[in-house]
Short mmCIF file of C-alpha atoms (C1' of nucleotides) in Angstrom, two decimals:
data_model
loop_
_atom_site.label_atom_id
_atom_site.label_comp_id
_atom_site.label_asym_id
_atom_site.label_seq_id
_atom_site.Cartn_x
_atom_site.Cartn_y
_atom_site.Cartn_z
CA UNK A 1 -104.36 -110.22 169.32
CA UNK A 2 -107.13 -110.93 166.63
CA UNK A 3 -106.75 -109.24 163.25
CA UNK A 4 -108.59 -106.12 162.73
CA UNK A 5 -111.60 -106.30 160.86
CA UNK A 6 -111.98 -103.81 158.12
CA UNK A 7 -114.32 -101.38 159.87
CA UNK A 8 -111.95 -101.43 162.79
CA UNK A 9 -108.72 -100.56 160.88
CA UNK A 10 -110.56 -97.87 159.00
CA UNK A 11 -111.43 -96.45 162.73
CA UNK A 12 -108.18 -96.71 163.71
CA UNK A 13 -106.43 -94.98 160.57
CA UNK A 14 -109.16 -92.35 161.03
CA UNK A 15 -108.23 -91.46 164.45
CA UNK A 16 -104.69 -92.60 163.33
CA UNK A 17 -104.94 -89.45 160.91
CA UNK A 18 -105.82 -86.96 163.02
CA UNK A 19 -104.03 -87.58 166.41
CA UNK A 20 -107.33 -87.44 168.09
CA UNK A 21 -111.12 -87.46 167.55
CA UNK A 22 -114.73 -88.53 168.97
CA UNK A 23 -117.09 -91.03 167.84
CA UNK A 24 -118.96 -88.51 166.40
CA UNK A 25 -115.85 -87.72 163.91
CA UNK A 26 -115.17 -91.36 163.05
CA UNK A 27 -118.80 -91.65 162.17
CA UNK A 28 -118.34 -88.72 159.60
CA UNK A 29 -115.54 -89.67 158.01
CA UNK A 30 -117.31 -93.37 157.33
CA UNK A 31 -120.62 -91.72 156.22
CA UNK A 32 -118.81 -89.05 153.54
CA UNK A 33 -117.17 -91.36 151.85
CA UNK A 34 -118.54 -92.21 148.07
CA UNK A 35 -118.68 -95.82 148.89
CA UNK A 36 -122.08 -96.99 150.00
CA UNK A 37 -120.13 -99.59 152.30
CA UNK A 38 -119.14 -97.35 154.69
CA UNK A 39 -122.32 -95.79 156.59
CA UNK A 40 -120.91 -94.37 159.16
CA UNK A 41 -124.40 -94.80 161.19
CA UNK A 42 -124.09 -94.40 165.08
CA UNK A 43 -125.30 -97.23 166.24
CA UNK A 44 -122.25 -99.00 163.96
CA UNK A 45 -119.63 -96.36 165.20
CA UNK A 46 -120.18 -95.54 168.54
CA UNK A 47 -119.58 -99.51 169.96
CA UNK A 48 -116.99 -99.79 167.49
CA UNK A 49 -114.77 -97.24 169.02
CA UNK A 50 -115.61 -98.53 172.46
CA UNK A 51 -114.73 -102.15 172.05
CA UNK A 52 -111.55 -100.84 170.18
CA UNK A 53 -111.23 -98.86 173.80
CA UNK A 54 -111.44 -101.82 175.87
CA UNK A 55 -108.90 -104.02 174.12
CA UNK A 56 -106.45 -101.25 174.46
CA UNK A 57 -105.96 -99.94 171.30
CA UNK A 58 -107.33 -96.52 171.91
CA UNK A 59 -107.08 -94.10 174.31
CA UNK A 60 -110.24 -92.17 176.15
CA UNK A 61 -109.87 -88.74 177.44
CA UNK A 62 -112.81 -87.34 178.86
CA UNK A 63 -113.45 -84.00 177.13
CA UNK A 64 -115.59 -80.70 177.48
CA UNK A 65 -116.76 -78.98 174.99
CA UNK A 66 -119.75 -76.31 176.70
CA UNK A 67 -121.20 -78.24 179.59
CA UNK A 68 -121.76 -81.69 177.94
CA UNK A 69 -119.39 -84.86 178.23
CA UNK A 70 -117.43 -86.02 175.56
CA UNK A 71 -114.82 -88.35 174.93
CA UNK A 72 -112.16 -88.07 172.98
CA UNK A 73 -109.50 -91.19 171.38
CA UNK A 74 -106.03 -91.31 170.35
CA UNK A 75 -104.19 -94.32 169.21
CA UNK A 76 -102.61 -96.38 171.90
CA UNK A 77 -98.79 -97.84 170.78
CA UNK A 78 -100.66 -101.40 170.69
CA UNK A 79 -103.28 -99.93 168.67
CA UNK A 80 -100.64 -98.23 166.05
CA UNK A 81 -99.36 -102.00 165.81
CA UNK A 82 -102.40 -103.88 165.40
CA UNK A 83 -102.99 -100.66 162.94
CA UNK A 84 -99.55 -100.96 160.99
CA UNK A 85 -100.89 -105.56 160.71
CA UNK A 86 -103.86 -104.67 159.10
CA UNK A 87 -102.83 -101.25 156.94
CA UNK A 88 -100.11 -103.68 155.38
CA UNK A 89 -101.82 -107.21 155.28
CA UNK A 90 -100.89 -107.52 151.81
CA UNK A 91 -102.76 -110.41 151.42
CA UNK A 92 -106.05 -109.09 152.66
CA UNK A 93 -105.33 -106.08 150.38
CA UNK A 94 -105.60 -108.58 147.35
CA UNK A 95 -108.72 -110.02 147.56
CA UNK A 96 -111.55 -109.10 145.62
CA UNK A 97 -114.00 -107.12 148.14
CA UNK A 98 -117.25 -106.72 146.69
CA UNK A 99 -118.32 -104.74 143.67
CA UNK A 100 -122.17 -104.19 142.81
CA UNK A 101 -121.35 -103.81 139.19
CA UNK A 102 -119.50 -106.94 138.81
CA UNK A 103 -122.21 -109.36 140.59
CA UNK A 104 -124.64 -107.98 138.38
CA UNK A 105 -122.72 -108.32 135.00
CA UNK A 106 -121.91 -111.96 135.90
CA UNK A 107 -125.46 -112.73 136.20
CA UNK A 108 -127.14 -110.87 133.28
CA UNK A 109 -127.21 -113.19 131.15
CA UNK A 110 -130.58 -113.91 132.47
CA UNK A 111 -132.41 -111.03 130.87
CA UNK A 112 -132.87 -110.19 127.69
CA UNK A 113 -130.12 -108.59 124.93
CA UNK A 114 -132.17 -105.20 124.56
CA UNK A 115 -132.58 -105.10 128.55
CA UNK A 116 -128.61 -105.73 129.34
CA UNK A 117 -128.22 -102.85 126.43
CA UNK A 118 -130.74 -100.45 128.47
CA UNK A 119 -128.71 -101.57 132.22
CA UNK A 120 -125.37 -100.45 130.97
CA UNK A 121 -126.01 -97.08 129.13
CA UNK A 122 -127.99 -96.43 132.39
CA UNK A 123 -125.06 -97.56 134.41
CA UNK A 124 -122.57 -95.66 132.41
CA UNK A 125 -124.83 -92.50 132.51
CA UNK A 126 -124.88 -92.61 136.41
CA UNK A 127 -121.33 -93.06 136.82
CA UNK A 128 -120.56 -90.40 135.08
CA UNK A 129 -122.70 -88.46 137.16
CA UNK A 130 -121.12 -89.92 140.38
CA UNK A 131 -117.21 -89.01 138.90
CA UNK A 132 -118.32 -85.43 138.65
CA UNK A 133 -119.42 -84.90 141.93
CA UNK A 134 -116.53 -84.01 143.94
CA UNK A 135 -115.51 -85.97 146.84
CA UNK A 136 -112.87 -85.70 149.44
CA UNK A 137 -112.03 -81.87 147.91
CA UNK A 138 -110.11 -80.99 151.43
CA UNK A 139 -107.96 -84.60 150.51
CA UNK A 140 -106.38 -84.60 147.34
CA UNK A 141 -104.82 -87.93 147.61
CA UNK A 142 -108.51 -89.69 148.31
CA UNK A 143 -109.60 -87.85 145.90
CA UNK A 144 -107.00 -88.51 143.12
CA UNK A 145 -107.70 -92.48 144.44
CA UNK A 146 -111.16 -92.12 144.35
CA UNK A 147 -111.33 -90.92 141.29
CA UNK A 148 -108.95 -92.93 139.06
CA UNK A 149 -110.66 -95.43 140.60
CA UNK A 150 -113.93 -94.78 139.14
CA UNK A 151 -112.21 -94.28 135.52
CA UNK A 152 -109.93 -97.48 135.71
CA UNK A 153 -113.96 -99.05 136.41
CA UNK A 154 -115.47 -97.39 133.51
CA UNK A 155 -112.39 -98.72 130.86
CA UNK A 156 -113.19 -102.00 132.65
CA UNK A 157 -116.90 -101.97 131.62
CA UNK A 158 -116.25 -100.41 127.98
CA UNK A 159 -113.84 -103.67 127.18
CA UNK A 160 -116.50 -106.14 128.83
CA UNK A 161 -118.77 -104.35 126.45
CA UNK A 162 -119.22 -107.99 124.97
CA UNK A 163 -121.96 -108.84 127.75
CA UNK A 164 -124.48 -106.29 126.97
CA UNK A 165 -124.62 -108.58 123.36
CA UNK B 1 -141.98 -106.15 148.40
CA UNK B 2 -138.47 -105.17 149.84
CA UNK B 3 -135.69 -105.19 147.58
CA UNK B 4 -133.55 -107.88 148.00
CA UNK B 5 -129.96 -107.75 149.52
CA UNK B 6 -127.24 -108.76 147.50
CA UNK B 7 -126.78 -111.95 148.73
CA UNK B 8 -131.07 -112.68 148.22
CA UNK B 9 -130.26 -111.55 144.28
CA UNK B 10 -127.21 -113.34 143.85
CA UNK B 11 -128.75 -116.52 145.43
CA UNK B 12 -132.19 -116.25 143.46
CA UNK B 13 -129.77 -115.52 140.52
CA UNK B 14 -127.98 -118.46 140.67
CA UNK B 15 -130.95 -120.86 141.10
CA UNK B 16 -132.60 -119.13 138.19
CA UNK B 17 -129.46 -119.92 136.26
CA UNK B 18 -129.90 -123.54 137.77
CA UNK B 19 -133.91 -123.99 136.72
CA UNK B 20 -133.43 -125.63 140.44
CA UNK B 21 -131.10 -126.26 142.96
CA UNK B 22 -130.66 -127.04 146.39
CA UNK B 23 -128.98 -124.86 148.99
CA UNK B 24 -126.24 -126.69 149.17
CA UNK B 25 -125.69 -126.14 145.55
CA UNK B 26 -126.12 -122.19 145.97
CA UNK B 27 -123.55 -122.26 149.04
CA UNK B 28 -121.44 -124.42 146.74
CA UNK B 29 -121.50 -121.68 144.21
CA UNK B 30 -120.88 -118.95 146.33
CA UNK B 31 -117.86 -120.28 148.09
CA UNK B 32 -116.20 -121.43 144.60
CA UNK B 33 -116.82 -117.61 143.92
CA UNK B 34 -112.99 -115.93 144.30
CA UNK B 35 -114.11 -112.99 146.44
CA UNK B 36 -113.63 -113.54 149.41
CA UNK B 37 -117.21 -111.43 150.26
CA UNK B 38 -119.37 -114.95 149.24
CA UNK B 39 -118.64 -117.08 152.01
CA UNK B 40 -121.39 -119.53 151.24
CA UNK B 41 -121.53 -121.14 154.79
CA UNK B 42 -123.99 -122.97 155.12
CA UNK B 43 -125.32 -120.88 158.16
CA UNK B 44 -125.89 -118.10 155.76
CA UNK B 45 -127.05 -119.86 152.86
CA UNK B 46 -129.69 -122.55 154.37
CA UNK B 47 -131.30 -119.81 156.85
CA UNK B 48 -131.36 -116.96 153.01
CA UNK B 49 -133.39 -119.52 150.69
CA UNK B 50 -135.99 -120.75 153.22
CA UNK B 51 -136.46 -116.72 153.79
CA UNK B 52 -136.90 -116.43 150.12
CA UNK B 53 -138.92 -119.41 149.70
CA UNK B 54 -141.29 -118.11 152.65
CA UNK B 55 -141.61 -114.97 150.87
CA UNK B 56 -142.79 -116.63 147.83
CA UNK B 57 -139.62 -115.96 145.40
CA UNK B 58 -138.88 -119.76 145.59
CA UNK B 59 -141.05 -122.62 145.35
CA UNK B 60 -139.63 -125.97 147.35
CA UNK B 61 -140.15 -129.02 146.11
CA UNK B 62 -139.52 -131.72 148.04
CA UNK B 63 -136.64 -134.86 146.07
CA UNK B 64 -135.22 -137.42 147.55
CA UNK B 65 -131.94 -139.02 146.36
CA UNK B 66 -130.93 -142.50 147.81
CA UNK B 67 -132.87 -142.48 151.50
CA UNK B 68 -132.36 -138.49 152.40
CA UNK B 69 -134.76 -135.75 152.25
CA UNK B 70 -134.00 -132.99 150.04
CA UNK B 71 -135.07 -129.41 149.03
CA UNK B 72 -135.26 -128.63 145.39
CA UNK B 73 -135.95 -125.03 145.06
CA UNK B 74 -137.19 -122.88 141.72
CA UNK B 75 -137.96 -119.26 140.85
CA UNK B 76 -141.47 -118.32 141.16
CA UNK B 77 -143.05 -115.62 138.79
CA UNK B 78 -142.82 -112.75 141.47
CA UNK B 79 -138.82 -114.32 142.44
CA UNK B 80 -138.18 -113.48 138.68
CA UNK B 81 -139.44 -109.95 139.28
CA UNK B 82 -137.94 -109.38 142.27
CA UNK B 83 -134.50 -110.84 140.83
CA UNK B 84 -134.71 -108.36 137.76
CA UNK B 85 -135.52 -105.05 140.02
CA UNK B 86 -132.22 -106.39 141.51
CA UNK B 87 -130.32 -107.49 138.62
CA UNK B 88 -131.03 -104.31 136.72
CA UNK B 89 -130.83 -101.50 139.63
CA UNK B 90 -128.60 -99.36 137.58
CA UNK B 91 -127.86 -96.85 140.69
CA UNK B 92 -127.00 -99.44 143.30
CA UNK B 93 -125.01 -101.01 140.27
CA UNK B 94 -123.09 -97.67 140.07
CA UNK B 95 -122.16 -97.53 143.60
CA UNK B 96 -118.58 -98.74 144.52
CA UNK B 97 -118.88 -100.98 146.84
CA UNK B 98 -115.88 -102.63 149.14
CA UNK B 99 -112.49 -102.92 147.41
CA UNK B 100 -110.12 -103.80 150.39
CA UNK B 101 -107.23 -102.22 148.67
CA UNK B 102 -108.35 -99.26 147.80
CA UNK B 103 -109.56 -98.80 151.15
CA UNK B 104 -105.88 -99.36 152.53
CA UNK B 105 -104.10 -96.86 149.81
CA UNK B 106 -106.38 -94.05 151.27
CA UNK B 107 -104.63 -94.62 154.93
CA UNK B 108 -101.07 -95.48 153.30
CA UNK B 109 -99.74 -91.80 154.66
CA UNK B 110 -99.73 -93.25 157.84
CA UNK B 111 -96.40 -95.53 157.66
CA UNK B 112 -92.94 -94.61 155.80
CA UNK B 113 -92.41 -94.68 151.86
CA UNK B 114 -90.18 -97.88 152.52
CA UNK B 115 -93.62 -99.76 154.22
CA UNK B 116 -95.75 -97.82 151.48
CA UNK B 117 -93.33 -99.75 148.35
CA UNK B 118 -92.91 -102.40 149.76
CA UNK B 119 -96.26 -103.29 150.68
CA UNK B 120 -97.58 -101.86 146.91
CA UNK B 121 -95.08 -104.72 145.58
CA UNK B 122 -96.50 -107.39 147.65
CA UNK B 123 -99.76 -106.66 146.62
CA UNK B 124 -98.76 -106.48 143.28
CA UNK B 125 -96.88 -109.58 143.05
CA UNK B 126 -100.20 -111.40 145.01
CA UNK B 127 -102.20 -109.96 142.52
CA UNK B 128 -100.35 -112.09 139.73
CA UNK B 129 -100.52 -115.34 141.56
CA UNK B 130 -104.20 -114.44 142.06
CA UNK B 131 -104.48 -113.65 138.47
CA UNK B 132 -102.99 -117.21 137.35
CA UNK B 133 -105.24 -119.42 139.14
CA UNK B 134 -107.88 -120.10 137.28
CA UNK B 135 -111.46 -119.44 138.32
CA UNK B 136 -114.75 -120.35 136.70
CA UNK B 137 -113.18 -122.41 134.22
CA UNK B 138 -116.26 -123.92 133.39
CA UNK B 139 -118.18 -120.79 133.15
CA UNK B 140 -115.87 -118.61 130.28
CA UNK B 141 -118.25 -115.24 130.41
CA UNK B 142 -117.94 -115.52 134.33
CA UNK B 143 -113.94 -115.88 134.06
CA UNK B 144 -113.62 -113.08 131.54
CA UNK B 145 -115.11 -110.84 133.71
CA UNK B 146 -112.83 -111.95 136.99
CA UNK B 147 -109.88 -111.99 134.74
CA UNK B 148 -110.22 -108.38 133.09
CA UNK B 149 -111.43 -107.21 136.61
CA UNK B 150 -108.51 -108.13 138.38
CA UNK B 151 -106.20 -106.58 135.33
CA UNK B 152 -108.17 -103.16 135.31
CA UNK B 153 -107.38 -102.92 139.12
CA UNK B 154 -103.75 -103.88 138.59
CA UNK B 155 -103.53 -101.20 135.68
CA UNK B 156 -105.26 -98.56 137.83
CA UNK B 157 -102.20 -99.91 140.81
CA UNK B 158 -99.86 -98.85 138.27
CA UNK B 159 -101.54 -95.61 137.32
CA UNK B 160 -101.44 -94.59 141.45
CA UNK B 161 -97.61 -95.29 142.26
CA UNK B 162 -97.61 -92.02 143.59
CA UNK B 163 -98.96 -93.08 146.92
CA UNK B 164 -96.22 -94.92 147.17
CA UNK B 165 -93.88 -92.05 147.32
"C1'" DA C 1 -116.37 -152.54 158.70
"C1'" DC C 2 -114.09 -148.07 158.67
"C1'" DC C 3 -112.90 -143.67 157.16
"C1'" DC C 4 -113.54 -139.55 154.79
"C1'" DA C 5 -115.73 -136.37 151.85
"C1'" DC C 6 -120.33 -134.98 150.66
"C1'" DA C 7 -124.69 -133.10 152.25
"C1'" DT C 8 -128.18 -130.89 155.32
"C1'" DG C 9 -129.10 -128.50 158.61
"C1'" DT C 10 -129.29 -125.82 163.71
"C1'" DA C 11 -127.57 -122.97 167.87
"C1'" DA C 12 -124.97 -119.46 169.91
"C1'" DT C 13 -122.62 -115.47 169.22
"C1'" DG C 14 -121.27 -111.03 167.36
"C1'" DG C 15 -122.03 -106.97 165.40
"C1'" DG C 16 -124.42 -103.65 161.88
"C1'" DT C 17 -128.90 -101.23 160.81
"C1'" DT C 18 -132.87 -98.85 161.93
"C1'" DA C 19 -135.22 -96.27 165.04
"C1'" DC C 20 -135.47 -93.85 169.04
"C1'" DA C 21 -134.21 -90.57 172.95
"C1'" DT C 22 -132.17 -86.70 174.61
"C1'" DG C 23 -128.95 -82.76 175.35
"C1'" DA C 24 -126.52 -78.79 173.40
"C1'" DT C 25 -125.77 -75.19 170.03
"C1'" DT C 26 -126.88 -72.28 166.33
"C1'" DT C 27 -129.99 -69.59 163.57
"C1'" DA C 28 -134.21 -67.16 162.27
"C1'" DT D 1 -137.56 -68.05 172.06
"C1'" DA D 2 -138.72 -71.49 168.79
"C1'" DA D 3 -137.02 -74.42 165.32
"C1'" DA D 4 -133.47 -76.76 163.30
"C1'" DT D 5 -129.21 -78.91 163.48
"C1'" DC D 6 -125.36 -80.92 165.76
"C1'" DA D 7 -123.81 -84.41 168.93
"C1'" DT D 8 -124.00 -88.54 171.86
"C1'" DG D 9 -125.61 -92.34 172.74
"C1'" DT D 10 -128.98 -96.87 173.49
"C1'" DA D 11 -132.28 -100.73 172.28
"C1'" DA D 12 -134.44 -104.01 169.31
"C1'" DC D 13 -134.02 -106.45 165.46
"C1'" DC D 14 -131.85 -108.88 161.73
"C1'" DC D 15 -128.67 -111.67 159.81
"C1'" DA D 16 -123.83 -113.60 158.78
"C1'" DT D 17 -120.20 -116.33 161.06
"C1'" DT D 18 -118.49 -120.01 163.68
"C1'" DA D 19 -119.08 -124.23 165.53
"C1'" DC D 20 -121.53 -128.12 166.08
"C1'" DA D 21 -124.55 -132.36 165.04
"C1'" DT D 22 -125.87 -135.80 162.19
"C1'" DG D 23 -126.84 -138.53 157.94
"C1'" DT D 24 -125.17 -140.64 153.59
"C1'" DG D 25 -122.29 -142.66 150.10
"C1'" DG D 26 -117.93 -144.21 148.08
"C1'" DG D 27 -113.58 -146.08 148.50
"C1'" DT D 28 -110.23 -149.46 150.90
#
DNA sequence: ACCCACATGTAATGGGTTACATGATTTA
DNA sequence: TAAATCATGTAACCCATTACATGTGGGT
C-alpha cells in the first residue's frame, strides 16, 4: 500500500529485469552503477529484499546452488503493480534529486575567484575522466543514458561558467 | 577530522553565508531549497548543528529575543577549513549523485511504449510548471543555477526520446 | 482572550553504513 | 592444500524522518 521508496523500486525493476535473482545480484547491480548513490552494500540489500518479501511483492524460492542455501526472488503480480506506481510516478520523476556539483556551485561564492577557477578545471578534468570509463558495456541503453547524461552536465557547467568569476 | 556529509557542508555553508544563524534559520533554508533531497526538518537540522558545534566547526552563542532562549551559531576557524575541504572536493563534486528520473528511464523497458510516452510527456510537461515557479528569487546566482539546471535536464529529455520508443 | 503561524526543540522509529562472521568455490 | 574470492548474511551504530510537545508573538 505505501509508495515505494527509491531503493525499493530500483530492487524491484532489478529483479523485474531479469525474471529472477538473489540478494547477492540486486546488491551488484546497485554497487556497479556510476552513481555513488547506489552502494549496493549488503547490509543495505539483503533486508531490503526481505521486507520487500514479506509485504508480498516478491517471491522466495529456496534454491541450491552446490550444497549451500540460497534464495532466489521473482516479482509477485502485487509487486509488478506497486512496481508499474513508482516506475511511472511522474511527479516523483520531476523533482530535483540531489547533485554534488550543483550544491557546491551554489555555495562557492564563499571562496575566493582564483580558488572557484582551480575547483572547476579540476572538476571538468575528472569528469572527463569519469565519461571515458565505460559503464554498463553489456547495456547499451544505460549506457547511452548514462552517458548523455554526463555530457548534457558538462554543457550545463560550461554556460554557468559565470560562477567561477 | 572526518569529512563532512553533505548536509554538515551545506549547513556550515549556509551559516557561513549568514555570519550567524540559528537552526531554525538553516532548516528554513533548506526546506525553501526546491529539491526535494533538503528536507530541513527540524529533527535533522537541530540534532546536525549541535554535532557541528560539539565538534568545534560552530561556535554558539547564546541571544535572546523577547523572553526565549536562543542559539546563535558562527563558523569557527577549523569550520571554515572543514567547509572548504568540502566545498572544493573536486572528485565527490564529479560524482553524479541521485537524479530520480534518470534513475526511472534506465528501468523504462519494463512497461509498453504507450506507458513509456506517455509517462516521458508527463514528466515533461511537470518539468515546465516546475520550471515557472520561481525559486530563490531573492538569491539571482542561486536561481540561475536551478533555472539552467532544470533546462539542461529537459534538453538532455529531448536528446533521449529514444527510450521512449 | 483566542487563534494561528512562528520558533525551538525531543522521542521513537526506520533503515543505511560499516564491520564482522562464516561457508563455498576457484585458482595457484 | 592454501589463499583468495565469491556469496550470504547479521549486529552495532548513526542519523534522517515523523510525530509530538511546548513557548512566543501578532492579529482579530
Amino acid at each position: 500500500m505505501d509508495l515505494l521508496t527509491d531503493l525499493e523500486g530500483a530492487a524491484l525493476a532489478e529483479i523485474a529485469s531479469r525474471s529472477k535473482a538473489t540478494s547477492y545480484a540486486i546488491a551488484q547491480a546497485f554497487s556497479h552503477s556510476p552513481s555513488e548513490y547506489w552502494s549496493g552494500s549488503a547490509g543495505a540489500v539483503y533486508p531490503l529484499v526481505k521486507r520487500l518479501a514479506e509485504r508480498g511483492l516478491l517471491e522466495p524460492s529456496p534454491a541450491t546452488t552446490g550444497m549451500r542455501a540460497r534464495i532466489d526472488y521473482r516479482i509477485t503480480p502485487q509487486g509488478r503493480s506497486a512496481l508499474e506506481d513508482w516506475l511511472l510516478d511522474a511527479r516523483r520523476a520531476s523533482g530535483m534529486g540531489f547533485d554534488p556539483l550543483r550544491t557546491r556551485l551554489v555555495h562557492l561564492h564563499l571562496v575566493s575567484p582564483e580558488q572557484r577557477r582551480v575547483f572547476i578545471a579540476e572538476v571538468r578534468a575528472l569528469s572527463e575522466d569519469f565519461a571515458r570509463t565505460p559503464a554498463f558495456e553489456d547495456q547499451p541503453v544505460r549506457a547511452r543514458i548514462h552517458d548523455s547524461w554526463l555530457k548534457a552536465r558538462a554543457t550545463w557547467l560550461a554556460m554557468l561558467d559565470f560562477v567561477a568569476k
